[in-house]
Amino acid sequence: MNADERLDRLEHRLAVLERLVRQILPLVSGKPPLVMPDAEVEEAAPPPPPRPPRPAPRQMPDPFTGAGTTPPRPSSRPARAPRVAEPAPIDSEQWFGQRGLLGVGVVFIILAAGYLLKLSFDRGWISPATRCAGGAIAGIVVGALGWRLNARGLRTYGASLIGAGAAIIYLAVWAASRLYQFFPPTSGIAALALVSLSLAVIAFAIDIEALGTTAALGAFFAPLVLGMVPSNGNALLLYLGCIGISMGWVAANRRWRLTMLVVGLSFFGFASNSSYEQANPYGVLIYALVGGSGGLYIGLREGWWETRILSFGGGWGLLFLANQHLATRWPVLLGAIVLAAPVWWRSLRSPVVLPPIGDVPSDKDALSLGEALYFYLTPFLLAWAVYAQAEHAFDRNPGLLPVIISLPYLLAGFTAVRKPFAQVGTTALLIAALLQWKGLEASWALLALAILWTGTDHLLRRTDGRWYGVLALSAGVLHLVARLSERPGADPAFVGAWPLTLWACAAVFALYAAGLWRKVDDDIQAMGSTALFWSLSGLIVLFGVTGEIYQHYDQSGLSEVTANLARGLVVSAWWMLFSAGLIILGFRRGIKPVRVAGLLVSGMTVLKVVLFDLSTLDALYRVGSVLCLGVVSLGLAYMYNKRARDTR
């Protein structure tokens, strides 16, 4: 047994002996047994088993003398974490005694001060100046007492007295300005604001949100209390702006959500429309930018949805109002960029557009539903500001406006993997193509975008550009189909503008299937994409050629009966040849789904011949249709039988 094991046994025996002595002493002295803490009430455990012998410590050479030294042995016993005392729950009696009676006392002290002030008015006990000065001194005394109690640990009690003292001073200043006119309303508002700001500084120092909220209410309602709201729009906005910046800074630094809500409501909801109309439009613009951008930044940083709503709606609303009275339009564009900056800042940090739905774990940096709404509304609001700069030029070129809006989003979205910005930029270009061109040019532009976005995945090693390409390609095909009714009757079959655009759509789908669509090994969403794109390309060719056969015979100049007979024969022959091509390709490449697709087309051809051709075609055309079907069917059957023989 080494020295460490002996020390452990000795410590254990001393602990057991100490517990026994504590239990025996009260019995000997006749006193009740001591109640020991939980940490000391333990059963005497048997001594620990002997430890296996430790290896001898490795000798480390001394870098100076070269002699071997023994490294210090770290302690094997972790230190116990101190217990944190949990606050005891407050019952109803204690709550009423601590908070209820405290609130009643504060309210009645303020009422007593008001009644005393009124009584002194009615009976003329003291002069007006003395009344106001006495009220201010009384408020200072009450507030100082509250500060003292707060420093001694009575935070709630002391904060309530501080608020009561500020309210008494507030009443005294109001009486001096409104009742006795010792100084003009502007000086009274400045005095009330000084009282509120002093209360905000105290609230910031002792970190009590209720005082900060009270200070914000008092500061913003000072003009209303002294009746200055409709008199001077510029002065009112200047006052509200200064109070909003100072109170908002305090609330943002202390992260007081309720105080920030009061600041936002007062900043954007206090002044009336007449005040904004009277004020300088540039002042309204600056007021909107300060409140809107600052509130948006704080709301997005802290996740306060109510602050975001007030700042976003209030900032853009005042920007619209200022735009109606400005002689030049470029300040509106700068203001729109300033209001968009906080939304961009938040979105630049998020690779996710919307949070996952259901039980999927959410990314902490994902945009919430409200934040995504602001992000997707901002491009339209920016488009309004850009449009105001040159309305006539944008009316002549409607696609130019979305192109300009797309540029910063494309720059941010493709210099790094920022999917929200890439989505807005690519969608803006898609809208630009549809607005700029109404005919087949829009489809060609969308097809070019489909190739461009899908190709960027290979260049930039991304996986989101293919979805933008699919969106552009789908829009191009739908636009082409929608313009089918506008196709002129003289448009040549197979080589006209409309069929050439259709063949281009089929070619783009074939490019996607051939490898332009970038597939990732573990990408479940891209599984089966090759077969899907080949199928879409084949369907376009099959039914596109069928339609062009109809267009050709409509322009042939033959009689209606002859044209219908010839058209039915040629369509049946085309379908059988197409099915034969698919089956041959399936045998050559060893792809069963391609052969199955060929059999499906041949089945469609059989149904067409039986149900339509045999009942409507004339004798010669009927013979040709049946003969074509029979020859191709025999050839396909020969291929299947030959393959079965070779397999055996």
XYZ file of C-alpha atoms in Angstrom:
648
model
C 0.000 0.000 0.000
C 1.540 3.296 -1.074
C 1.338 6.678 0.654
C -1.652 7.963 -1.420
C -3.828 5.019 -0.433
C -2.963 5.448 3.226
C -3.899 9.137 3.105
C -7.254 8.310 1.507
C -8.064 5.766 4.242
C -7.080 8.239 6.966
C -9.284 10.997 5.511
C -12.219 8.617 5.310
C -11.846 7.511 8.938
C -11.575 11.116 10.171
C -14.813 12.013 8.332
C -16.671 9.072 9.921
C -15.328 9.996 13.367
C -16.420 13.624 12.923
C -19.994 12.608 12.065
C -20.182 10.296 15.095
C -18.966 13.049 17.427
C -21.588 15.468 16.085
C -24.327 12.947 16.774
C -23.126 12.007 20.312
C -22.443 15.504 21.718
C -26.119 16.692 21.749
C -27.160 13.496 23.548
C -24.520 13.988 26.249
C -25.436 17.648 26.814
C -29.191 16.973 26.862
C -29.887 19.112 23.769
C -31.886 17.935 20.747
C -29.871 16.332 17.977
C -28.326 18.655 15.451
C -29.904 18.819 12.003
C -27.031 18.558 9.626
C -27.050 19.761 6.013
C -27.758 17.349 3.206
C -24.166 17.413 2.128
C -23.066 16.064 5.522
C -25.773 13.463 6.166
C -24.156 10.455 4.527
C -23.961 6.842 5.455
C -20.620 5.595 6.667
C -19.270 3.724 3.728
C -16.678 0.967 3.920
C -13.153 2.042 3.091
C -12.365 2.075 -0.595
C -10.754 -1.051 -2.064
C -7.019 -0.975 -2.514
C -5.952 0.599 -5.770
C -3.697 -1.193 -8.216
C -0.097 -0.089 -7.919
C 0.667 2.954 -10.044
C 3.546 2.880 -12.462
C 6.581 4.816 -11.442
C 6.496 8.380 -12.754
C 8.509 8.912 -15.891
C 11.685 10.862 -15.412
C 11.834 13.982 -17.556
C 15.257 15.388 -18.390
C 15.998 18.834 -17.055
C 16.648 21.165 -20.028
C 19.429 22.916 -18.069
C 21.190 20.202 -16.074
C 20.189 17.120 -18.038
C 19.211 15.330 -14.805
C 15.941 13.447 -14.569
C 13.077 15.215 -12.798
C 9.662 13.927 -11.742
C 6.730 15.896 -13.259
C 4.161 17.126 -10.734
C 1.183 14.791 -10.276
C -2.137 16.496 -11.008
C -4.850 16.152 -8.393
C -7.339 13.368 -9.141
C -10.177 14.919 -7.142
C -12.344 17.446 -9.006
C -13.412 20.478 -7.011
C -17.051 20.582 -5.982
C -19.191 23.234 -7.615
C -20.744 25.585 -5.057
C -24.472 25.334 -4.629
C -26.483 28.209 -6.063
C -29.283 29.269 -3.768
C -32.570 29.262 -5.682
C -34.986 32.104 -4.917
C -37.931 30.989 -2.882
C -41.308 31.238 -4.650
C -43.406 34.269 -3.729
C -46.835 33.423 -2.401
C -49.891 35.650 -2.781
C -49.494 37.242 0.652
C -45.858 38.109 0.045
C -46.605 39.433 -3.434
C -49.356 41.713 -2.136
C -47.158 42.893 0.695
C -44.138 43.583 -1.488
C -45.643 44.825 -4.726
C -49.295 45.568 -4.183
C -48.853 47.807 -1.174
C -45.798 49.370 -2.804
C -47.831 50.353 -5.876
C -50.645 51.707 -3.712
C -48.189 53.748 -1.692
C -46.495 55.272 -4.735
C -49.795 56.157 -6.412
C -51.165 57.815 -3.290
C -47.968 59.749 -2.676
C -48.289 61.214 -6.173
C -51.979 61.940 -5.554
C -51.150 63.575 -2.246
C -48.604 65.801 -3.970
C -51.183 66.765 -6.576
C -53.894 67.428 -3.987
C -51.506 69.461 -1.870
C -50.542 71.479 -4.908
C -54.204 72.088 -5.769
C -55.083 72.988 -2.163
C -52.260 75.495 -2.053
C -53.625 76.965 -5.286
C -57.122 77.331 -3.903
C -56.235 78.820 -0.505
C -53.228 80.858 -1.484
C -50.946 79.476 1.195
C -47.741 79.931 -0.740
C -46.746 81.741 -3.885
C -46.839 79.931 -7.241
C -43.074 79.983 -7.624
C -42.626 78.470 -4.169
C -45.202 75.809 -4.937
C -43.421 74.710 -8.090
C -39.974 74.837 -6.513
C -41.212 72.937 -3.470
C -42.714 70.243 -5.658
C -39.443 69.845 -7.570
C -37.460 69.651 -4.303
C -39.891 67.084 -2.892
C -39.535 64.971 -6.017
C -35.746 65.135 -5.763
C -35.878 64.054 -2.121
C -38.180 61.105 -2.886
C -36.007 60.064 -5.806
C -32.826 60.315 -3.721
C -34.420 58.147 -1.053
C -35.319 55.580 -3.696
C -31.744 55.627 -5.038
C -30.454 55.013 -1.524
C -32.791 52.083 -0.955
C -31.934 50.629 -4.345
C -28.237 50.725 -3.435
C -29.019 48.769 -0.262
C -30.622 45.925 -2.221
C -34.308 46.942 -2.269
C -34.407 47.258 -6.033
C -38.153 47.143 -6.604
C -38.932 49.428 -3.662
C -36.202 51.904 -4.545
C -37.128 51.968 -8.266
C -40.738 52.721 -7.384
C -39.708 55.683 -5.232
C -37.418 56.948 -7.985
C -40.346 56.823 -10.421
C -42.580 58.593 -7.901
C -40.016 61.355 -7.444
C -39.722 61.818 -11.209
C -43.518 62.053 -11.485
C -43.638 64.755 -8.786
C -40.946 66.766 -10.572
C -42.853 66.265 -13.823
C -45.999 67.736 -12.244
C -44.075 70.686 -10.844
C -42.541 71.522 -14.237
C -45.931 71.145 -15.926
C -47.535 73.568 -13.450
C -44.726 76.096 -13.879
C -45.110 76.084 -17.664
C -48.785 75.406 -18.296
C -50.555 77.000 -15.306
C -48.333 79.923 -14.362
C -46.428 80.529 -17.628
C -43.130 81.119 -15.839
C -41.440 80.079 -19.095
C -42.716 79.448 -22.655
C -43.960 76.010 -23.854
C -40.715 75.253 -25.678
C -38.714 75.700 -22.493
C -41.305 73.627 -20.623
C -40.960 70.808 -23.137
C -37.173 70.980 -22.800
C -37.498 70.815 -18.997
C -39.863 67.840 -19.160
C -37.552 66.114 -21.628
C -34.627 66.757 -19.281
C -36.553 65.125 -16.441
C -37.351 62.095 -18.621
C -33.791 61.783 -19.896
C -32.458 61.979 -16.353
C -34.828 59.190 -15.376
C -33.627 57.191 -18.394
C -30.000 57.644 -17.308
C -30.885 56.402 -13.816
C -32.778 53.438 -15.303
C -29.775 52.638 -17.502
C -27.426 52.805 -14.523
C -29.476 50.505 -12.268
C -30.791 48.388 -15.204
C -34.544 48.578 -14.506
C -36.742 48.462 -17.608
C -39.872 49.823 -15.944
C -38.127 53.143 -15.246
C -36.869 53.278 -18.822
C -40.377 52.714 -20.173
C -41.734 55.415 -17.852
C -39.041 57.825 -19.003
C -39.886 57.161 -22.661
C -43.597 57.782 -22.064
C -42.900 61.012 -20.209
C -40.523 62.340 -22.849
C -42.763 61.602 -25.812
C -45.930 62.914 -24.153
C -44.330 66.184 -23.039
C -45.472 68.127 -26.174
C -48.997 66.764 -25.781
C -49.071 67.735 -22.107
C -48.032 71.298 -22.902
C -50.202 71.619 -26.011
C -47.507 72.087 -28.679
C -48.402 69.254 -31.070
C -50.048 71.159 -33.945
C -48.092 74.394 -33.655
C -44.691 73.709 -35.237
C -44.033 70.639 -37.385
C -40.263 71.079 -37.740
C -39.724 71.619 -34.015
C -41.945 68.661 -33.163
C -40.056 66.294 -35.504
C -36.734 67.565 -34.185
C -37.868 66.950 -30.636
C -39.290 63.494 -31.369
C -36.157 62.564 -33.299
C -33.801 63.530 -30.480
C -35.911 61.772 -27.862
C -36.307 58.696 -30.072
C -32.571 58.405 -30.724
C -31.617 58.791 -27.062
C -34.345 56.529 -25.670
C -33.836 53.996 -28.450
C -30.102 53.863 -27.729
C -30.787 53.156 -24.059
C -33.366 50.458 -24.876
C -31.115 48.847 -27.500
C -28.074 48.714 -25.221
C -30.044 47.284 -22.312
C -32.179 45.138 -24.629
C -35.434 46.425 -23.162
C -38.138 45.148 -25.484
C -41.074 46.968 -23.888
C -39.216 50.266 -23.845
C -38.298 49.841 -27.505
C -41.946 49.161 -28.316
C -42.966 52.408 -26.595
C -40.249 54.274 -28.505
C -41.425 52.843 -31.845
C -45.099 53.564 -31.202
C -44.364 57.131 -30.141
C -41.804 57.805 -32.876
C -44.091 56.830 -35.757
C -47.534 57.326 -34.198
C -47.298 60.552 -32.213
C -47.108 63.234 -34.919
C -50.189 63.819 -37.075
C -50.373 64.164 -40.852
C -50.697 67.940 -40.503
C -47.367 68.027 -38.639
C -45.677 66.122 -41.460
C -47.308 68.416 -44.025
C -46.048 71.518 -42.201
C -42.518 70.170 -41.761
C -39.736 70.454 -44.313
C -39.846 67.417 -46.647
C -36.106 66.823 -46.239
C -36.637 66.821 -42.482
C -39.401 64.235 -42.882
C -37.053 62.177 -45.075
C -34.251 62.219 -42.496
C -36.746 61.467 -39.728
C -38.022 58.427 -41.654
C -34.528 57.107 -42.370
C -33.269 57.473 -38.791
C -36.290 55.797 -37.236
C -36.878 53.205 -39.952
C -33.318 51.961 -40.444
C -32.418 52.104 -36.751
C -35.575 50.328 -35.637
C -35.242 47.707 -38.370
C -31.659 46.976 -37.401
C -32.515 46.555 -33.726
C -35.657 44.528 -34.457
C -33.788 42.191 -36.817
C -30.826 41.848 -34.467
C -32.903 41.061 -31.394
C -35.741 39.198 -33.129
C -38.422 41.683 -31.955
C -41.212 41.335 -34.509
C -43.238 44.316 -33.208
C -40.256 46.660 -33.580
C -39.668 45.385 -37.119
C -43.277 46.005 -38.131
C -43.335 49.549 -36.767
C -39.973 50.477 -38.283
C -40.564 48.910 -41.692
C -44.069 50.318 -42.133
C -43.304 53.690 -40.570
C -40.035 54.237 -42.442
C -41.393 53.407 -45.907
C -44.684 55.231 -45.220
C -42.903 58.481 -44.343
C -40.635 58.016 -47.361
C -43.722 57.890 -49.610
C -45.032 61.012 -47.898
C -41.755 62.905 -48.354
C -41.606 61.900 -52.030
C -44.805 63.851 -52.721
C -43.224 67.156 -51.629
C -39.619 66.830 -52.816
C -38.519 68.718 -55.904
C -35.850 66.143 -56.801
C -36.149 62.378 -56.687
C -32.592 61.196 -56.000
C -32.905 61.649 -52.188
C -35.795 59.181 -52.294
C -33.563 56.587 -53.954
C -30.843 57.109 -51.347
C -33.465 56.823 -48.623
C -34.759 53.563 -50.101
C -31.239 52.121 -50.092
C -30.779 53.160 -46.446
C -34.056 51.465 -45.452
C -33.110 48.334 -47.394
C -29.653 48.105 -45.789
C -30.772 46.485 -42.465
C -32.833 43.884 -44.360
C -29.853 43.110 -46.598
C -27.562 42.911 -43.563
C -29.802 40.331 -41.930
C -30.217 38.311 -45.124
C -26.493 38.301 -45.924
C -25.962 36.303 -42.741
C -28.580 33.699 -43.645
C -28.103 30.971 -46.266
C -31.672 29.777 -45.636
C -34.709 31.594 -47.036
C -37.462 30.201 -44.839
C -37.299 28.095 -41.689
C -37.976 24.356 -42.127
C -41.562 23.208 -41.677
C -42.497 20.474 -39.214
C -40.102 18.688 -36.911
C -37.001 19.407 -39.012
C -34.419 21.232 -36.877
C -34.231 24.893 -37.824
C -31.036 26.714 -38.695
C -30.337 29.430 -36.154
C -29.488 31.850 -38.975
C -32.590 31.057 -41.046
C -34.910 33.908 -41.913
C -38.201 33.819 -40.082
C -41.457 34.165 -41.975
C -41.701 37.876 -41.189
C -38.064 38.541 -42.092
C -38.498 36.719 -45.397
C -41.567 38.865 -46.094
C -39.534 42.062 -45.572
C -36.759 40.682 -47.772
C -39.073 39.915 -50.687
C -41.019 43.179 -50.335
C -37.862 45.286 -50.419
C -37.101 44.744 -54.171
C -40.570 46.032 -55.112
C -40.124 49.100 -52.913
C -36.687 49.697 -54.415
C -38.233 49.384 -57.874
C -40.679 52.157 -56.940
C -37.806 54.417 -55.862
C -35.795 53.669 -59.037
C -38.850 54.177 -61.256
C -39.356 57.660 -59.784
C -35.952 58.721 -61.172
C -36.862 58.345 -64.880
C -40.483 57.372 -65.359
C -40.646 57.998 -69.125
C -37.523 55.960 -69.885
C -38.846 52.997 -67.919
C -42.235 53.277 -69.606
C -40.546 52.942 -73.002
C -38.441 49.973 -71.816
C -40.429 48.118 -69.158
C -37.845 45.369 -68.807
C -35.079 47.795 -67.861
C -36.381 48.391 -64.329
C -36.235 44.735 -63.148
C -32.807 44.380 -64.776
C -31.474 47.271 -62.673
C -33.029 45.819 -59.523
C -31.531 42.393 -60.257
C -27.924 43.613 -60.519
C -27.086 44.068 -56.793
C -28.960 40.883 -55.905
C -27.103 38.866 -58.555
C -23.790 40.323 -57.402
C -24.480 39.337 -53.801
C -26.069 36.002 -54.691
C -23.362 34.611 -56.992
C -20.153 35.977 -55.476
C -20.970 33.594 -52.610
C -23.669 31.030 -51.923
C -26.420 33.415 -50.829
C -29.576 31.762 -52.055
C -32.112 34.484 -51.065
C -30.259 37.098 -53.133
C -29.763 34.707 -56.047
C -33.471 33.906 -56.069
C -34.487 37.561 -56.204
C -31.929 38.365 -58.910
C -32.862 35.468 -61.187
C -36.590 36.070 -60.730
C -36.123 39.756 -61.571
C -34.426 38.825 -64.863
C -37.245 36.404 -65.649
C -39.795 39.191 -65.074
C -37.675 41.537 -67.195
C -37.830 39.147 -70.158
C -41.609 38.785 -69.886
C -42.135 42.553 -69.575
C -39.749 43.586 -72.320
C -40.981 41.160 -75.005
C -44.508 39.957 -75.585
C -43.835 37.553 -78.458
C -41.520 34.597 -79.013
C -38.480 36.712 -78.113
C -39.404 36.289 -74.444
C -39.263 32.495 -74.802
C -35.820 32.678 -76.411
C -34.577 34.971 -73.622
C -35.941 32.590 -70.989
C -34.283 29.606 -72.683
C -30.971 31.473 -72.659
C -31.426 32.187 -68.947
C -32.231 28.507 -68.362
C -28.904 27.487 -69.905
C -27.027 30.268 -68.098
C -28.309 29.517 -64.587
C -27.829 25.770 -64.924
C -24.333 26.233 -66.332
C -23.284 28.388 -63.366
C -23.579 25.324 -61.119
C -20.681 23.705 -62.958
C -18.591 26.880 -62.963
C -19.203 27.896 -59.349
C -19.711 24.420 -57.830
C -23.230 25.261 -56.695
C -26.495 23.324 -56.649
C -29.136 26.068 -56.689
C -28.640 27.461 -60.193
C -30.303 24.399 -61.764
C -33.563 25.238 -59.996
C -33.444 28.798 -61.325
C -32.842 27.290 -64.764
C -35.832 24.954 -64.440
C -37.973 27.949 -63.441
C -36.825 29.928 -66.491
C -37.272 26.924 -68.812
C -40.774 26.231 -67.525
C -41.702 29.879 -67.948
C -40.368 29.820 -71.518
C -42.397 26.717 -72.463
C -45.574 28.082 -70.869
C -45.112 31.412 -72.622
C -44.679 29.595 -75.946
C -47.823 27.508 -75.421
C -49.766 30.628 -74.445
C -48.731 32.260 -77.734
C -49.957 29.284 -79.837
C -53.332 30.939 -80.372
C -51.539 34.018 -81.774
C -49.554 32.017 -84.326
C -50.282 33.362 -87.810
C -51.786 30.952 -90.305
C -49.002 31.701 -92.818
C -46.257 30.634 -90.408
C -44.450 27.771 -92.203
C -44.706 24.293 -90.711
C -41.565 22.796 -89.162
C -39.345 25.824 -89.982
C -41.482 28.745 -88.872
C -40.775 30.975 -85.869
C -43.102 29.094 -83.545
C -41.870 25.524 -84.343
C -38.225 26.622 -84.207
C -38.817 27.937 -80.700
C -40.485 24.637 -79.819
C -37.486 22.646 -81.116
C -35.247 24.903 -79.028
C -37.261 23.984 -75.923
C -36.830 20.289 -76.703
C -33.089 20.838 -77.236
C -32.701 22.559 -73.850
C -34.473 19.661 -72.125
C -32.115 17.296 -73.957
C -29.116 19.356 -72.785
C -30.372 19.085 -69.221
C -30.668 15.316 -69.586
C -27.245 15.012 -71.246
C -25.428 16.542 -68.263
C -26.059 20.283 -68.121
C -28.206 19.611 -65.044
C -25.607 19.141 -62.308
C -26.320 16.104 -60.154
C -24.849 15.504 -56.717
C -24.314 11.997 -55.402
C -26.390 12.440 -52.251
C -29.003 14.728 -53.786
C -32.344 12.957 -53.411
C -34.234 15.728 -55.196
C -32.233 15.206 -58.400
C -32.804 11.435 -58.598
C -34.626 10.548 -61.811
C -33.995 13.969 -63.320
C -32.282 12.506 -66.398
C -35.247 10.286 -67.270
C -37.648 13.167 -66.643
C -35.823 15.561 -68.947
C -35.464 12.954 -71.717
C -39.182 12.222 -71.414
C -40.119 15.899 -71.663
C -37.861 16.376 -74.666
C -39.353 13.307 -76.384
C -42.940 14.410 -75.690
C -42.239 17.832 -77.187
C -40.790 16.218 -80.325
C -43.607 13.654 -80.628
C -46.523 16.032 -80.279
C -44.681 18.987 -81.802
C -44.100 17.119 -85.069
C -47.725 15.932 -84.932
C -48.908 19.509 -84.703
C -46.654 20.613 -87.525
C -48.073 17.824 -89.733
C -51.513 19.333 -89.154
C -50.114 22.809 -89.908
C -48.513 21.539 -93.134
C -51.718 20.002 -94.516
C -53.718 23.070 -93.501
C -51.396 25.107 -95.754
C -51.144 22.496 -98.548
C -54.092 23.766 -100.592
C -55.703 20.314 -100.809
C -59.363 19.824 -100.283
C -60.499 19.365 -96.724
C -61.358 15.681 -97.188
C -58.083 14.834 -98.903
C -56.051 16.807 -96.368
C -57.714 14.992 -93.465
C -57.095 11.547 -95.019
C -53.449 12.270 -95.775
C -52.892 13.880 -92.386
C -54.261 10.839 -90.522
C -52.025 8.468 -92.511
C -48.876 10.551 -91.968
C -49.523 10.982 -88.225
C -49.948 7.221 -87.781
C -46.754 6.583 -89.737
C -44.881 9.200 -87.656
C -45.996 7.660 -84.381
C -44.953 4.155 -85.465
C -41.572 5.401 -86.661
C -41.067 7.286 -83.376
C -41.910 4.166 -81.343
C -39.567 2.099 -83.492
C -36.778 4.604 -82.929
C -37.276 4.411 -79.157
C -37.227 0.607 -79.141
C -34.118 0.433 -81.328
C -32.377 2.994 -79.109
C -33.393 1.026 -76.049
C -31.857 -2.158 -77.508
C -28.672 -0.398 -78.562
C -28.147 1.292 -75.158
C -29.609 -1.503 -73.071
C -32.132 0.852 -71.425
C -35.397 -0.828 -70.579
C -37.430 2.350 -69.792
C -36.737 3.649 -73.305
C -38.042 0.424 -74.831
C -41.121 0.566 -72.613
C -41.752 4.137 -73.772
C -41.529 2.930 -77.378
C -44.064 0.198 -76.681
C -46.425 2.758 -75.136
C -46.219 4.924 -78.264
C -46.825 1.891 -80.482
C -49.851 1.026 -78.349
C -51.183 4.568 -78.859
C -50.680 4.095 -82.587
C -52.619 0.817 -82.621
C -55.525 2.462 -80.804
C -55.497 5.372 -83.240
C -55.509 3.093 -86.287
C -58.282 0.873 -84.925
C -60.542 3.586 -83.552
C -60.034 6.359 -86.095
C -58.141 5.390 -89.235
C -60.165 2.266 -90.094
C -63.407 4.189 -89.730
C -62.541 7.477 -91.409
C -59.781 6.947 -93.961
C -60.605 6.208 -97.574
C -59.701 2.801 -99.012
C -56.205 3.663 -100.293
C -55.232 5.612 -97.177
C -56.705 2.860 -95.015
C -54.511 0.295 -96.752
C -51.435 2.490 -96.302
C -52.107 3.072 -92.624
C -52.693 -0.612 -91.866
C -49.723 -1.661 -93.994
C -47.405 0.781 -92.214
C -48.584 -0.419 -88.824
C -48.158 -4.060 -89.812
C -44.657 -3.669 -91.288
C -43.312 -1.713 -88.325
C -44.938 -4.099 -85.854
C -43.408 -7.112 -87.593
C -40.000 -5.479 -87.510
C -40.257 -4.720 -83.810
C -41.515 -8.235 -83.074
C -38.551 -9.668 -85.018
C -36.156 -7.646 -82.840
C -37.739 -8.945 -79.620
C -37.706 -12.551 -80.833
C -34.103 -12.283 -81.999
C -33.101 -10.868 -78.605
C -34.893 -13.727 -76.824
C -33.083 -16.302 -79.009
C -29.717 -14.652 -78.379
C -30.419 -14.649 -74.660
C -31.152 -18.413 -74.700
